[in-house]
Amino acid sequence: MKFNIDDLPVLFPYPRIYPEQYAYMCDLKRTLDNGGHCVLEMPSGTGKTVSLLSLIVAFQQYYPEHRKLIYCSRTMSEIEKALAELKNLMKFRTEQLGYEEDFRGLGLTSRKNLCLHPSVKREKSGAVVDARCRSLTAGFVKEKKERGEDVDLCIYHENLDLLEPHNLIPPGVWTLDDTLQYGESQKQCPYFTVRRMMSFCNVIIYSYHYLLDPKIAERVSRELSKDCIVVFDEAHNIDNVCIESLSIDITEDSLRKAGRGAVNLERKIEEMKATDASKLQNEYAKLVEGLREADEARNEDAFMSNPALPDDLLKEAVPGNIRRAEHFVAFLKRFVEYLKTRMKVLHVISETPPSFLQHLKELTFIEKKPLRFCAERLTSLVRTLELTSIEDYQPLQEVATFATLCATYDKGFLLILEPFESESATVPNPILHLTCLDAAIAIKPVFERFSSVIITSGTISPLEMYPKMLDFTTVVQESYNMTLARRSFLPMIVTRGSDQGAISSGFQIRNDPSVVRNYGNLLVEFAKLTPDGIVVFFPSYLYMESIISMWQGMGTLDAVWKYKLILIETPDSQETSLALETYRHACSNGRGAVLLCVARGKVSEGIDFDHHYGRTVICIGVPFQYTESRILKARLEFLREQYRIRENDFLSFDAMRHAAQCLGRVLRGKDDYGVMVLADRRFQKKRSQLPKWINQALLDADTNLSVDQATSTAKKFLKTMSTPFPARLQDGISTWNEQQLAAHKEKVEDENIAMLQDGIQNGHTGSKGGAAGNEFDDEELDEAMMGIDA
Ligand SMILES: Nc1ncnc2c1ncn2[C@@H]1O[C@H](COP(=O)(O)OP(=O)(O)OP(=O)(O)O)[C@@H](O)[C@H]1O
Ligand code: SF4
């Protein structure tokens, strides 16, 4: 369908639009017009992707600036889905406009997914694929070939140089699959085709890391211009991605390997001195000028890049004591030895980077400045030495990254040395964590560089938490309702068992036989009444294991087994895929199945249980994080001091965003239906932290149910749902055709005029849904702080 938002003509590739899609697009347009950032929460399965793409492509094509869209998603399947949606949109636009627009949309993922080289693509590890690819494509390998040496090159990479650089792939939208097929047919590398064509694309769809992880972003995304429109889809975990991209763990094993790497480097330096000393001399001369100049020709070698953010990168000359290759390696060895001695301590140490550096200086005379250069200096050396098996130097690179991060950032980081794996362990197995506490550090350059950043997800309540945590301001912050012609999902909070005993995964009572039995009864009852699939989420693997073994003893599993197959998620991804496949099979053939999994696990984040694959979702307990974790404690303290976010507010927010993610798994569209059970008495007080669209569907009467009451409510609901509901009944309510949309716009305009006439100023109030609020009482806080979910 076609419609206008203000003066902007929008082409939307479906005959009907959902009211929330229209509202979402209006707010997007407002954000782009005003030039600023926004946080938008759109109910799951209501076509967020197509709304984003239709509006932004319309904006891009209509206005002369032709602003590029950078669309970041989390997983490869989500990237592929968005590309397919874009392809469909562009096809529709061509049909409507009567001509094909000059447009290119491409998706980028790792080499591992896009490699075509017959032997490299068979490697299992992404790091090995990267390393092997480099050994076939690096500039010095090519030079060797030109000199007539017997080295292998990748023909898929070589062929790219024969093409016009701005036209490596014809215009159009290419899904990852299309790109692979095209690469195969033309014998050209899909990965480098996309990398090199990024400046010539209208839309790029790739993973978060290409913008947020400085090690990758610096290489891949540095040429993107300021007026690009950046979208982070499924952004409810964006703070964790930011933090992970700047955190690093060092173990005794990695230090041993790093030491070996340094010895190897020494050997290589000696060899090069004997054969071609001028290369080392050249490197030295260039380092006097500064690392940037020394490293100009590194465009495509995404290896050992700098972990620090662009603004924090060094532009000065490299300090004299690490300019010579052998001096630098000796320097690294000294640093590795120092770290080894630190690992020998048998008590937990937590210190800030300045205090670490102070101690380091006292003991070894290593200064901060050369440490800052470590990562880049190592890159330069590896290039000069023309090393090919770079995966052997990975641990040394980690140490160099660690050094650079420690010496670059004074604030927002903490070093934590944990000598033992767990409280009860007696054999030391030390880990030195350099943990980033401030998510705002990694994302800051994105907000500073791009004028419009859109943070969106199906579950991103409370909206105001994200601007606080990520330290940015928004022009629009909105949460949308789900318009439904009938009540097609039933959220409820179960607080008591059939015996009226409270149910909760709270620390004190979680393993009480009566609580476990009540949870078991809940599962058995829902297994009886739910057709096809049930997904059950536990707060942690540990709790899931203990409850399953207790259920085994109580005969609960046997009772469930009568009605459904039981499958379990494990930390092993292959096992879990197999369980999922069997689960789907059982749902499809009528046997029905229960999938037991954990909040924050793979299933809760990326897997959709649409239609019969998920008719009931049960959240057993509030999925709090393991609060005894020192890293989490340090982050909580930081959030309190830096951003005035109280510990309990953050813990509660974090638990609820994961609970909401779990609930959202079963509702994948307007024609879908399902029951959402929050089984813990503590959910009652956290209700306001649910996304607006779930909270509004939760009736007051359904917030304090016993297992019996919940069963009878769900039975009635499922009975209603099983009656046919023709799509035409949604017309005008949860879907609009062009006339209905026009009528809505007219109504809004009339209302605005009337309001103006009344002298009432009209303005957006922003989100009212899911205020953060402090919903903890003292008892709950105690529970949370006592480490409920190990
Ligand atoms: N107006 C519409 N009419 C019919 N189908 C639509 C419409 N809008 C979207 N869809 C379809 O609905 C499905 C769900 O859309 P999509 O996956 O984009 O939802 P979403 O909001 O991104 O969900 P989530 O964020 O939870 O993944 C898609 O297959 C999409 O093509
Ligand atoms: S250039 Fe492309 S095809 Fe060749 S090894 Fe690298 S990723 Fe694979």
Coordinates of N, CA and C in Angstrom, one line a residue, residues 261-328:
G261 N 54.6 -17.5 22.3 CA 54.4 -16.7 21.1 C 55.6 -15.7 21.0
A262 N 55.9 -15.1 22.2 CA 57.0 -14.1 22.2 C 58.3 -14.7 21.8
V263 N 58.6 -16.0 22.3 CA 59.8 -16.6 22.0 C 59.9 -16.9 20.4
N264 N 58.7 -17.3 19.9 CA 58.7 -17.5 18.4 C 59.0 -16.2 17.7
L265 N 58.4 -15.1 18.2 CA 58.6 -13.8 17.6 C 60.1 -13.5 17.5
E266 N 60.8 -13.8 18.7 CA 62.2 -13.5 18.8 C 63.0 -14.3 17.7
R267 N 62.6 -15.5 17.5 CA 63.2 -16.4 16.5 C 63.1 -15.8 15.1
K268 N 61.8 -15.4 14.9 CA 61.5 -14.8 13.5 C 62.3 -13.5 13.3
I269 N 62.4 -12.8 14.4 CA 63.2 -11.5 14.2 C 64.7 -11.8 13.8
E270 N 65.2 -12.8 14.5 CA 66.6 -13.2 14.2 C 66.7 -13.7 12.8
E271 N 65.7 -14.5 12.4 CA 65.7 -15.0 11.0 C 65.7 -13.8 10.0
M272 N 64.8 -12.9 10.3 CA 64.7 -11.8 9.3 C 65.9 -10.9 9.3
K273 N 66.6 -10.8 10.5 CA 67.8 -10.0 10.5 C 68.9 -10.6 9.6
A274 N 68.8 -11.9 9.6 CA 69.8 -12.6 8.8 C 69.5 -12.6 7.3
T275 N 68.2 -12.5 7.0 CA 67.9 -12.6 5.6 C 67.5 -11.2 5.0
D276 N 66.8 -10.4 5.7 CA 66.3 -9.2 5.1 C 66.2 -8.1 6.2
A277 N 67.3 -7.7 6.7 CA 67.3 -6.7 7.8 C 66.7 -5.4 7.5
S278 N 66.7 -5.1 6.2 CA 66.2 -3.8 5.8 C 64.7 -3.6 6.1
K279 N 64.0 -4.7 6.1 CA 62.6 -4.6 6.4 C 62.4 -4.1 7.9
L280 N 63.2 -4.7 8.8 CA 63.1 -4.2 10.2 C 63.5 -2.8 10.3
Q281 N 64.5 -2.5 9.6 CA 65.0 -1.1 9.6 C 64.0 -0.1 9.1
N282 N 63.3 -0.5 8.0 CA 62.2 0.3 7.5 C 61.1 0.5 8.5
E283 N 60.8 -0.6 9.2 CA 59.7 -0.5 10.2 C 60.1 0.5 11.2
Y284 N 61.4 0.4 11.7 CA 61.8 1.3 12.7 C 61.7 2.7 12.3
A285 N 62.1 3.0 11.0 CA 62.1 4.4 10.5 C 60.6 4.9 10.5
K286 N 59.7 4.0 10.1 CA 58.3 4.4 10.1 C 57.7 4.7 11.5
L287 N 58.2 3.9 12.4 CA 57.6 4.0 13.8 C 58.0 5.3 14.4
V288 N 59.1 5.9 14.0 CA 59.5 7.2 14.5 C 58.5 8.2 14.1
E289 N 57.9 8.0 12.9 CA 56.8 8.9 12.5 C 55.5 8.8 13.2
G290 N 55.3 7.6 13.8 CA 54.0 7.3 14.4 C 53.4 6.1 13.8
L291 N 52.5 5.5 14.6 CA 51.9 4.2 14.2 C 51.0 4.3 13.0
R292 N 50.2 5.4 13.0 CA 49.3 5.6 12.0 C 49.9 5.4 10.6
E293 N 51.0 6.2 10.4 CA 51.7 6.2 9.2 C 52.3 4.8 8.9
A294 N 52.8 4.2 9.9 CA 53.4 2.9 9.7 C 52.4 1.8 9.3
D295 N 51.2 2.2 9.5 CA 50.1 1.1 9.4 C 49.1 1.5 8.3
E296 N 49.5 2.3 7.4 CA 48.5 2.8 6.4 C 47.9 1.7 5.5
A297 N 48.8 0.7 5.2 CA 48.4 -0.2 4.2 C 47.7 -1.4 4.7
R298 N 47.0 -1.3 5.8 CA 46.5 -2.5 6.5 C 45.0 -2.7 6.3
N299 N 44.4 -1.9 5.4 CA 42.9 -1.9 5.2 C 42.2 -3.2 5.5
E300 N 42.6 -4.2 4.8 CA 41.7 -5.4 4.8 C 42.2 -6.5 5.8
D301 N 43.4 -6.3 6.4 CA 43.8 -7.3 7.3 C 43.2 -7.1 8.7
A302 N 42.0 -7.7 8.9 CA 41.4 -7.4 10.2 C 42.0 -8.3 11.3
F303 N 43.3 -8.1 11.4 CA 43.9 -9.0 12.4 C 44.6 -8.1 13.5
M304 N 44.5 -8.5 14.7 CA 45.2 -7.8 15.8 C 45.0 -6.3 15.7
S305 N 43.8 -5.9 15.6 CA 43.5 -4.5 15.6 C 43.5 -3.9 17.0
N306 N 43.4 -2.6 17.0 CA 43.5 -1.9 18.3 C 42.2 -2.0 19.1
P307 N 42.3 -2.3 20.3 CA 41.1 -2.5 21.1 C 40.5 -1.1 21.6
A308 N 41.3 -0.1 21.5 CA 40.9 1.2 22.0 C 40.0 1.9 21.0
L309 N 39.2 2.9 21.4 CA 38.2 3.5 20.6 C 38.9 4.6 19.7
P310 N 38.4 5.0 18.6 CA 39.1 5.9 17.7 C 39.6 7.1 18.3
D311 N 38.9 7.8 19.2 CA 39.3 9.0 19.8 C 40.5 8.8 20.7
D312 N 40.6 7.6 21.2 CA 41.6 7.3 22.2 C 42.9 6.7 21.6
L313 N 42.8 6.6 20.3 CA 44.0 6.0 19.6 C 45.1 7.0 19.6
L314 N 46.3 6.4 19.4 CA 47.5 7.2 19.6 C 47.9 7.8 18.3
K315 N 48.2 9.1 18.3 CA 48.7 9.7 17.1 C 50.1 10.1 17.2
E316 N 50.7 9.8 18.4 CA 52.1 10.3 18.6 C 53.1 9.2 18.0
A317 N 54.4 9.6 18.2 CA 55.4 8.6 17.8 C 55.5 7.5 18.8
V318 N 55.9 6.4 18.3 CA 56.0 5.2 19.3 C 57.2 5.4 20.2
P319 N 57.0 5.2 21.5 CA 58.1 5.4 22.4 C 59.4 4.6 22.0
G320 N 60.5 5.2 22.3 CA 61.8 4.7 21.8 C 62.0 3.3 22.3
N321 N 61.6 3.0 23.5 CA 62.0 1.6 24.1 C 61.3 0.5 23.5
I322 N 60.2 0.7 22.6 CA 59.6 -0.4 22.0 C 59.7 -0.3 20.4
R323 N 60.5 0.6 20.0 CA 60.6 0.8 18.5 C 61.3 -0.4 17.8
R324 N 62.4 -0.7 18.4 CA 63.1 -1.9 17.8 C 62.4 -3.1 18.1
A325 N 62.3 -4.0 17.1 CA 61.5 -5.2 17.2 C 61.9 -6.0 18.4
E326 N 63.3 -6.2 18.6 CA 63.7 -7.1 19.7 C 63.5 -6.5 21.0
H327 N 63.5 -5.1 21.1 CA 63.2 -4.5 22.4 C 61.8 -4.7 22.7
F328 N 60.9 -4.6 21.7 CA 59.5 -4.7 22.0 C 59.1 -6.1 22.5

